[in-house]
PDB file of C-alpha atoms in Angstrom:
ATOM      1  CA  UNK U  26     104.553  82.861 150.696  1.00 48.00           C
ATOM      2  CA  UNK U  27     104.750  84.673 147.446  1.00 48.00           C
ATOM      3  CA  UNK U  28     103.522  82.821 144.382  1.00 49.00           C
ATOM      4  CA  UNK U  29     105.015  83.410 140.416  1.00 50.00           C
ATOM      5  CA  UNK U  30     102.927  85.804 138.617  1.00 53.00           C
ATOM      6  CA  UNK U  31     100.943  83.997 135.626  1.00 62.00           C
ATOM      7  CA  UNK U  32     101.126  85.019 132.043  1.00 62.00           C
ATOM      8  CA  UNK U  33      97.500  85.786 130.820  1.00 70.00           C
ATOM      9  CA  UNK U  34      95.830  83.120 128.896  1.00 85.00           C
ATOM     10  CA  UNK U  35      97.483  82.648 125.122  1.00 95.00           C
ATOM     11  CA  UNK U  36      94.398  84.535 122.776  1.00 97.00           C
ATOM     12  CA  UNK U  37      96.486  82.783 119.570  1.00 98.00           C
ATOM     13  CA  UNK U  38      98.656  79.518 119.157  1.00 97.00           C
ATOM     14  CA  UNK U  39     101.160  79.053 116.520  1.00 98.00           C
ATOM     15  CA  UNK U  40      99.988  77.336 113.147  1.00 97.00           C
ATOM     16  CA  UNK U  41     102.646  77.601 110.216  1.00 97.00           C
ATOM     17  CA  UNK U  42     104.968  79.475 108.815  1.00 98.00           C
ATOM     18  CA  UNK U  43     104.145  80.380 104.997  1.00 97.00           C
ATOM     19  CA  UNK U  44     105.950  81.539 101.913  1.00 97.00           C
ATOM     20  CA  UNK U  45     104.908  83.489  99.019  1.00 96.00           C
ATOM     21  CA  UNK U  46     106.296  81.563  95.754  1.00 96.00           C
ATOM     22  CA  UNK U  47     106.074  82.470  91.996  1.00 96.00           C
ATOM     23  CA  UNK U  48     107.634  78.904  91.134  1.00 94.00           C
ATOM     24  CA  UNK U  49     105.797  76.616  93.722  1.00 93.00           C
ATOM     25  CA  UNK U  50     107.338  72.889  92.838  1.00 91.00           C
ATOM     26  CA  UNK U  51     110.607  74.855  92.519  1.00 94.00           C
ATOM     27  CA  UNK U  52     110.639  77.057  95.929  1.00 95.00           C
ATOM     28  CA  UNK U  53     109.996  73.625  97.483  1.00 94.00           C
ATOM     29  CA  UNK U  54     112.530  71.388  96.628  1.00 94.00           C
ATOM     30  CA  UNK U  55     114.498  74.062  97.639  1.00 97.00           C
ATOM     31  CA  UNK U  56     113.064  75.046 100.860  1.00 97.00           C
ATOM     32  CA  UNK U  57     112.501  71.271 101.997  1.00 97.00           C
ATOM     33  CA  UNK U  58     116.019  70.164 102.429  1.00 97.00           C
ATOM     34  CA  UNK U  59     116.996  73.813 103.799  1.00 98.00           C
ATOM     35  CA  UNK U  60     114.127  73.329 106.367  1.00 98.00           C
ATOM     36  CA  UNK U  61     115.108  69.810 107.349  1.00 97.00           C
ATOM     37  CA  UNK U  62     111.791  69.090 106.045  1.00 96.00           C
ATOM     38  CA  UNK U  63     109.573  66.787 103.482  1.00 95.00           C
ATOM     39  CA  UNK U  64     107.744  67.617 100.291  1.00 94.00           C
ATOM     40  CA  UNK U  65     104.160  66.928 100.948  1.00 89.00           C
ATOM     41  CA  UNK U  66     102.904  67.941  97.295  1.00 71.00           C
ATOM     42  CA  UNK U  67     104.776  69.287  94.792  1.00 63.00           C
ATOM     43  CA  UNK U  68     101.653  71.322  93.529  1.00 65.00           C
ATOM     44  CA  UNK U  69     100.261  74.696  94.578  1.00 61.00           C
ATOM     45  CA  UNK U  70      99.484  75.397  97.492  1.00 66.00           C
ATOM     46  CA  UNK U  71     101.799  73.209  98.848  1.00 85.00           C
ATOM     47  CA  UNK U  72     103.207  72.040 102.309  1.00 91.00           C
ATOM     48  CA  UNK U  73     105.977  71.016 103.604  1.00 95.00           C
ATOM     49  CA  UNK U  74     105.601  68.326 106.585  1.00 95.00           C
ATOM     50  CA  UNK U  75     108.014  68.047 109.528  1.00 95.00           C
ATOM     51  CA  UNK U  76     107.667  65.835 112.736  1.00 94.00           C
ATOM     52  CA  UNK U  77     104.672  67.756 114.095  1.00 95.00           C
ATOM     53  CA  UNK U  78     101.896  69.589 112.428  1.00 94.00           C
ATOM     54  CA  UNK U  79     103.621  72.736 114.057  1.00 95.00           C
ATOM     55  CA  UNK U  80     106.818  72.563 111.904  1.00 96.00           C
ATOM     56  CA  UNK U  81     104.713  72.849 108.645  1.00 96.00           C
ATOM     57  CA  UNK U  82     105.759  75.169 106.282  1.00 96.00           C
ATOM     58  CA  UNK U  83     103.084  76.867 103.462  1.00 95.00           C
ATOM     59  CA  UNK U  84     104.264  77.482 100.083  1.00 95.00           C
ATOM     60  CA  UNK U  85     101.501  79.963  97.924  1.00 93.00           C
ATOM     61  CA  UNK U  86     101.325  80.380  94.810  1.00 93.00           C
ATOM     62  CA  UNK U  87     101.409  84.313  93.528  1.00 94.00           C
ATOM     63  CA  UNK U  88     101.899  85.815  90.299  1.00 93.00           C
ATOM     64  CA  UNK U  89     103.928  89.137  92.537  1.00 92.00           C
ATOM     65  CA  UNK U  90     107.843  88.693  92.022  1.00 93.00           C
ATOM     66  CA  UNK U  91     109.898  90.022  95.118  1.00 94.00           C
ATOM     67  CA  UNK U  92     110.722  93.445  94.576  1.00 93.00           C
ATOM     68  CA  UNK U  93     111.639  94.462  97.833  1.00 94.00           C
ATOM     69  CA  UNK U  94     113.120  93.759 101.129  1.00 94.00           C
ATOM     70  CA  UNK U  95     110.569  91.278 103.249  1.00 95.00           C
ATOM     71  CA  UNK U  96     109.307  92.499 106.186  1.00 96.00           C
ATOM     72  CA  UNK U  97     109.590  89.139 107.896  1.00 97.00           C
ATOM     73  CA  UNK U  98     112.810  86.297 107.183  1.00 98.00           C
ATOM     74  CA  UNK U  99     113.420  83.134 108.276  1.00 98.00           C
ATOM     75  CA  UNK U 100     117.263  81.995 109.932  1.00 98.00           C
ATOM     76  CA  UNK U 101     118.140  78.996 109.636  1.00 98.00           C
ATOM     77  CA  UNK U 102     121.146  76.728 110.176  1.00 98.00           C
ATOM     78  CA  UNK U 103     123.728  75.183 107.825  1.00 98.00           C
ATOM     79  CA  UNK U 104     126.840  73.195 108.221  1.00 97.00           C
ATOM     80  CA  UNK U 105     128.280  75.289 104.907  1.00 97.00           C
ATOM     81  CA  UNK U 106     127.232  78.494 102.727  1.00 98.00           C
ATOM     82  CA  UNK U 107     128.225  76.404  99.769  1.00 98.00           C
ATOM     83  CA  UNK U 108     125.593  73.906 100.422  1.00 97.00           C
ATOM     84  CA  UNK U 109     123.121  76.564 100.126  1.00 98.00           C
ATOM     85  CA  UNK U 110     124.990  78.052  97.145  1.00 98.00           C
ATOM     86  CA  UNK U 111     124.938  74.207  95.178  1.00 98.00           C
ATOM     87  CA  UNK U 112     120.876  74.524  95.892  1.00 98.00           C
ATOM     88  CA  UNK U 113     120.422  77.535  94.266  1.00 98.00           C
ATOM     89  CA  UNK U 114     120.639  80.185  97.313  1.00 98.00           C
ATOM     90  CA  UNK U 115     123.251  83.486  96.482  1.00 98.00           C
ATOM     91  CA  UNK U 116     124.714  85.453  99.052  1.00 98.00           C
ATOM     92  CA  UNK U 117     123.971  89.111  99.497  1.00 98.00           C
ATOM     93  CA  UNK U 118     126.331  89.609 102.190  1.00 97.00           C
ATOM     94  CA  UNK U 119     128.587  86.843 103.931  1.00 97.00           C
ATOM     95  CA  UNK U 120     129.473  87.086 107.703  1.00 96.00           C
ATOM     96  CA  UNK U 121     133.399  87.937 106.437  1.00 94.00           C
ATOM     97  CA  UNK U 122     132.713  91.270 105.381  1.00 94.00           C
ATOM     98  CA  UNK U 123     129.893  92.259 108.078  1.00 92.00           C
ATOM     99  CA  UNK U 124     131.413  90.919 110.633  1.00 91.00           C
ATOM    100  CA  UNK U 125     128.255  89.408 112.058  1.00 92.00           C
ATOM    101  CA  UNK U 126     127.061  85.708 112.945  1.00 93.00           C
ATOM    102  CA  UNK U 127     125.173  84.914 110.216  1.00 97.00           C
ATOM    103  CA  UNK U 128     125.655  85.388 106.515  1.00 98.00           C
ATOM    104  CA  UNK U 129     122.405  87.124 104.542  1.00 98.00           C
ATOM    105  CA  UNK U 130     121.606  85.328 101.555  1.00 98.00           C
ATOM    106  CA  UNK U 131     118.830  84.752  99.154  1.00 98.00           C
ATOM    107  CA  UNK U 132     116.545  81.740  98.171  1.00 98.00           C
ATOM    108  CA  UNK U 133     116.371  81.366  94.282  1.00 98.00           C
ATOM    109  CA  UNK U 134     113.532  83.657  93.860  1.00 98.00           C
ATOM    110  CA  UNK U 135     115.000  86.393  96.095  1.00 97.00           C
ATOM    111  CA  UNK U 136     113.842  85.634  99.180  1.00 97.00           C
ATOM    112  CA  UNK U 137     116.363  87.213 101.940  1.00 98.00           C
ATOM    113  CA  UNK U 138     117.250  84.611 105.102  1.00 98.00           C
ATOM    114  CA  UNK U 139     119.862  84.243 106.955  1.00 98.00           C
ATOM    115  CA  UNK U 140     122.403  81.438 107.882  1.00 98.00           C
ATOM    116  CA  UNK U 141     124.291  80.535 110.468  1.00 97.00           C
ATOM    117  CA  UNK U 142     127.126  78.073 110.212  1.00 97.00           C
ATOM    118  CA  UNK U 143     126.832  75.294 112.987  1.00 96.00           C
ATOM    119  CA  UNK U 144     129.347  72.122 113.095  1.00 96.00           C
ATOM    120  CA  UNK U 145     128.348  69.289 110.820  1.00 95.00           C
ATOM    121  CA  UNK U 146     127.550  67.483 114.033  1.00 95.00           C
ATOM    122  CA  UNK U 147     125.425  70.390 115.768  1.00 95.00           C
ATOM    123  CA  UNK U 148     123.059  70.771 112.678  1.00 96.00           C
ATOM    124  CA  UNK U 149     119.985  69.705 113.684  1.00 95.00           C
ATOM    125  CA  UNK U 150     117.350  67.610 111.600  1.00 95.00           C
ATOM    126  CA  UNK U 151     115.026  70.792 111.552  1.00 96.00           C
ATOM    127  CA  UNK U 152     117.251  73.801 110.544  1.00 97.00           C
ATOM    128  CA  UNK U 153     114.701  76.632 110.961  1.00 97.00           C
ATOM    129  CA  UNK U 154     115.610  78.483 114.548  1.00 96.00           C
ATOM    130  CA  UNK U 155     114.031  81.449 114.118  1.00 97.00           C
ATOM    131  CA  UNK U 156     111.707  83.996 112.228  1.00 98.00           C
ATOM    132  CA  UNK U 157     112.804  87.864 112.006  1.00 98.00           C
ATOM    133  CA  UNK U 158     110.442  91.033 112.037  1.00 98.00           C
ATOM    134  CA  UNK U 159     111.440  93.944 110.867  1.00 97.00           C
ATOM    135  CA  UNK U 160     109.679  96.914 112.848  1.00 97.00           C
ATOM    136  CA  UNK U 161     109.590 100.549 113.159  1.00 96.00           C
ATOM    137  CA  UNK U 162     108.940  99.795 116.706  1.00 97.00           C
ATOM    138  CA  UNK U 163     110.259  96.602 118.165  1.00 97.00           C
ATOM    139  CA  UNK U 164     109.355  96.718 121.951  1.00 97.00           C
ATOM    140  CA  UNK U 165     105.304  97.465 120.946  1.00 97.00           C
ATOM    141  CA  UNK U 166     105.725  94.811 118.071  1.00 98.00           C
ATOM    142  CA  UNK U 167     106.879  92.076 120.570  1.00 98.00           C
ATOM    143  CA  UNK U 168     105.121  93.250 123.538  1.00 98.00           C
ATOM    144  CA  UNK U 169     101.611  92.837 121.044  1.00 98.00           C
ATOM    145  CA  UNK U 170     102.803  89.644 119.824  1.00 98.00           C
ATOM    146  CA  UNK U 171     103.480  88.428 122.907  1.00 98.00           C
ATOM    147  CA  UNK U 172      99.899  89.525 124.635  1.00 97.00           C
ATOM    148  CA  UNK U 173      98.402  87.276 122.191  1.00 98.00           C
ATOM    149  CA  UNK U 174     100.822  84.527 122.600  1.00 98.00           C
ATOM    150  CA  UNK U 175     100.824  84.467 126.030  1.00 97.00           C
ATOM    151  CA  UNK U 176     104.920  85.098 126.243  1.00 97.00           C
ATOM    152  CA  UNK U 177     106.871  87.525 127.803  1.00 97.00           C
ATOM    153  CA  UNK U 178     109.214  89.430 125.496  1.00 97.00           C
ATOM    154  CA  UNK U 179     113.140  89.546 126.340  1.00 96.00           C
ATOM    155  CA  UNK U 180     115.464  92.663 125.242  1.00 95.00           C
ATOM    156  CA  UNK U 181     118.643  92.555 124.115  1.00 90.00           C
ATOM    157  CA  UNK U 182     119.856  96.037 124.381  1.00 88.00           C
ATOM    158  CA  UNK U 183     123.111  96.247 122.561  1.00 85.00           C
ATOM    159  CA  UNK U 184     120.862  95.803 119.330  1.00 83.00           C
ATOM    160  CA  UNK U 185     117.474  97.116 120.303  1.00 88.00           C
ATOM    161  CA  UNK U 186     116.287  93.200 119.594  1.00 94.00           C
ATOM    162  CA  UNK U 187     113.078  92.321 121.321  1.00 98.00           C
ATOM    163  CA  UNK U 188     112.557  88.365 121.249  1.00 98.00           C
ATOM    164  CA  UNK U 189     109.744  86.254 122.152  1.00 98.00           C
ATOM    165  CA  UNK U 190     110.953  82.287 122.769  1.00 97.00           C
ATOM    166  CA  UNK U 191     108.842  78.941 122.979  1.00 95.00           C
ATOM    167  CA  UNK U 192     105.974  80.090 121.274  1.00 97.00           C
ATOM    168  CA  UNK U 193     105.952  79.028 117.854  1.00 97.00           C
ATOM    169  CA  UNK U 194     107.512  75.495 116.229  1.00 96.00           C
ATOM    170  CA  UNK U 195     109.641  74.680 119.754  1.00 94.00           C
ATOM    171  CA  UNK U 196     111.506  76.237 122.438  1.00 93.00           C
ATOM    172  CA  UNK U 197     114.634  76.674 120.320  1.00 94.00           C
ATOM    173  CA  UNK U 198     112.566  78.706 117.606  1.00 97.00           C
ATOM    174  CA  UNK U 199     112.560  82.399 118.408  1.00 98.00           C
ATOM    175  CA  UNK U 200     110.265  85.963 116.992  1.00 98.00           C
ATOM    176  CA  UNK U 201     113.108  88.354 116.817  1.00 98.00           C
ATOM    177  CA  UNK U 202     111.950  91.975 116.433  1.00 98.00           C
ATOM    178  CA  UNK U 203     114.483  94.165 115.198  1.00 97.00           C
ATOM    179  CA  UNK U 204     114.374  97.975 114.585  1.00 96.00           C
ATOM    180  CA  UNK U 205     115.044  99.006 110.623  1.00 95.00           C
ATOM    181  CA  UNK U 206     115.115 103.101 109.296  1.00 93.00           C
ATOM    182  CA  UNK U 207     112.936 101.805 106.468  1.00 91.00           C
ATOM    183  CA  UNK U 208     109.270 102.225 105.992  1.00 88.00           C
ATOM    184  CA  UNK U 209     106.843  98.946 104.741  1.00 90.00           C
ATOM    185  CA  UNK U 210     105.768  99.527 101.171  1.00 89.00           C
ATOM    186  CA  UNK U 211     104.652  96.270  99.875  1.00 88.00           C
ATOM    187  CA  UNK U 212     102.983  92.842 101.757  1.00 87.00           C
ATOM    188  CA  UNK U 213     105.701  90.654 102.601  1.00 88.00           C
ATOM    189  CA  UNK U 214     106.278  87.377 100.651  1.00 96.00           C
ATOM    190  CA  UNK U 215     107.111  85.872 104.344  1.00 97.00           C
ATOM    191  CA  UNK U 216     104.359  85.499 107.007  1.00 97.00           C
ATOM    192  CA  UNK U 217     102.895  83.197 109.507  1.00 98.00           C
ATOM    193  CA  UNK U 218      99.489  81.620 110.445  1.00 98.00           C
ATOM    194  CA  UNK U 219      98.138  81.190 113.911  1.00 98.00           C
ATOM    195  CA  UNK U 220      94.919  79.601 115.599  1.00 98.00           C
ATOM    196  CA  UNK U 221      92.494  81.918 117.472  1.00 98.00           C
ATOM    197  CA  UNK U 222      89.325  83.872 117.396  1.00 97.00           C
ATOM    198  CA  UNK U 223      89.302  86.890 115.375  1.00 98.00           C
ATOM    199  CA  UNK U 224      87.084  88.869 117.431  1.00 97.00           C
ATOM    200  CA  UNK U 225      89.948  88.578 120.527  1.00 97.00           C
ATOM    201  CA  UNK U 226      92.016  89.535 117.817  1.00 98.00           C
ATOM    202  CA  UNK U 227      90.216  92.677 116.324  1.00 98.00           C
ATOM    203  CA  UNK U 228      89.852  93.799 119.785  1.00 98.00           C
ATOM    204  CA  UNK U 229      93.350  93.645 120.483  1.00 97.00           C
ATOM    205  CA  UNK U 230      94.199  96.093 117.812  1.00 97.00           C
ATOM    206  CA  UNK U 231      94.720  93.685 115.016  1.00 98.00           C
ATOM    207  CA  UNK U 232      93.151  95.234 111.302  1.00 97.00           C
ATOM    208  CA  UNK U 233      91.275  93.466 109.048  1.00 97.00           C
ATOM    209  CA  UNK U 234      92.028  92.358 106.048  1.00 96.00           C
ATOM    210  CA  UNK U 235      90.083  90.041 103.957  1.00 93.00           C
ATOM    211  CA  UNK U 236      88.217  86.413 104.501  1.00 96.00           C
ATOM    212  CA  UNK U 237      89.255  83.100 103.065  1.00 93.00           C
ATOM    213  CA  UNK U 238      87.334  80.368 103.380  1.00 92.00           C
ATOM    214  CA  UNK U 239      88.590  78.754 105.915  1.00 93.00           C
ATOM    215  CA  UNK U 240      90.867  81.479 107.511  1.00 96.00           C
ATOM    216  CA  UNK U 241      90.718  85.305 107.936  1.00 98.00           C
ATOM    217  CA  UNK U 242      93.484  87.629 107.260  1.00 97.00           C
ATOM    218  CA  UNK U 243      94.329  90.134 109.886  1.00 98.00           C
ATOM    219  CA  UNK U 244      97.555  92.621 110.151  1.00 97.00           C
ATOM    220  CA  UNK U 245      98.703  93.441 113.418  1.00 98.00           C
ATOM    221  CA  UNK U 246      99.956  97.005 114.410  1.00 97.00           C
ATOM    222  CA  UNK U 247     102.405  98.173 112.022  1.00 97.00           C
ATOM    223  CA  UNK U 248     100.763  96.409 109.249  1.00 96.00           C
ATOM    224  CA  UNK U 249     101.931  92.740 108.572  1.00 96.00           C
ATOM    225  CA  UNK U 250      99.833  90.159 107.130  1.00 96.00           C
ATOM    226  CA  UNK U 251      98.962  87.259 108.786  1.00 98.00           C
ATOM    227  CA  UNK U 252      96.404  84.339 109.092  1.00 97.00           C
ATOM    228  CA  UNK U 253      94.133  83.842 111.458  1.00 98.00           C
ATOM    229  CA  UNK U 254      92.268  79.802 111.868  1.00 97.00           C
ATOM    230  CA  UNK U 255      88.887  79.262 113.864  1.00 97.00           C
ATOM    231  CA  UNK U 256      90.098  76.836 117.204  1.00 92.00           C
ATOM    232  CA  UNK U 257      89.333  73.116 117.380  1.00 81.00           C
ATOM    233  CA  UNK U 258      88.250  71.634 120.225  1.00 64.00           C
ATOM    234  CA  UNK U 259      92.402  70.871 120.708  1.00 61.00           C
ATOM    235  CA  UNK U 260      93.329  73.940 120.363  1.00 58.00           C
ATOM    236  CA  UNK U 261      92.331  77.304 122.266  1.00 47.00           C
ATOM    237  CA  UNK U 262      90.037  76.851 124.752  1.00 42.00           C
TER     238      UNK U 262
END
């Protein structure tokens, strides 16, 4: 009798997603109803609440425009590109002239995501499905991402994609690591937060960055920011 071979214990579970913002109250009211979520205060830092504490989504305040292409962007889905348009989103290059499944577009402070165009009946309440990386390696990127969440990483070879599923908001959510010819020069404006020990963390390869209090920031192996929260008794064990 052979038995299914177990995926070593998660080191880090999945906290937020956050968002660098110039324009806090403004970046939300735009964000929430993209999301599929709720306003939870207006002022910085802000939050924006969804049916679990999982789906939340950090807005922070920084006085650093976006200048440059963000490592990191959300997808999301949308029953029309005008809709996004009428909220104050522009497109930087629609699905019609790429050719691809999604159309890239920008929130109103320049923030790239990209949408994908669902039936008006197959939209679901909470429109975020996935977060992109961009890497210079994507099979390390997932495969270290995935050590500390505990997931095994899938490949789709016709792009070079490496994805890691069920691991952050829900099972429909997806990490998608994707290979790009550029170089990081600047933090990203797009990151997320997870729960877990930073010593596990540090060990694993993971740089330090700075302390909060309340949080640490680490990067992991090519660079990326992200935040690190001490366990409750709920959480990793």
């Amino acid at each position: 009798m052979t038995t299914e071979p177990q995926m070593p214990r998660p080191l880090v579970t999945w906290k937020a997603l956050c968002l660098d913002a110039v324009d806090v109250a403004a970046q939300s009211r735009f964000w929430a109803p993209v999301l599929g979520l709720d306003v939870a205060d207006p002022t910085a830092p802000n939050r924006l609440d969804g049916p679990t504490a999982r789906h939340t989504v950090g807005l922070n305040e920084v006085d650093r425009p976006h200048r440059v292409k963000n490592r990191m962007h959300p997808d999301i889905d949308s029953a029309t590109i005008e809709e996004l348009v009428a909220r104050g989103a522009t497109v930087l290059a629609p699905a019609e002239a790429t050719g691809l499944g999604w159309t890239v577009m920008a929130d109103p402070e320049g923030n790239e995501f990209c949408a994908f165009l669902r039936p008006p009946e197959q939209v679901p309440g909470y429109r975020l499905h996935g977060v992109v990386v961009d890497c210079a390696d994507p099979q390390a990127q997932a495969r270290w991402w995935g050590a500390l969440f505990g997931a095994e990483a899938t490949h789709a070879p016709e792009h070079d994609w490496w994805t890691l599923e069920g691991v952050a908001v829900d099972e429909r959510m997806t990490l998608d690591f994707v290979p790009v010819p550029e170089p990081r020069t600047a933090p990203s404006r797009v990151h997320w937060d997870v729960t877990g020990r930073v010593e596990e963390l540090l060990a694993r390869g993971a740089e330090p960055r700075w302390e909060q209090p309340g949080w640490t920031v680490l990067a992991d192996p090519e660079g990326n920011e992200f935040c690190v929260f001490p366990p409750t008794d709920h959480d990793i064990t």
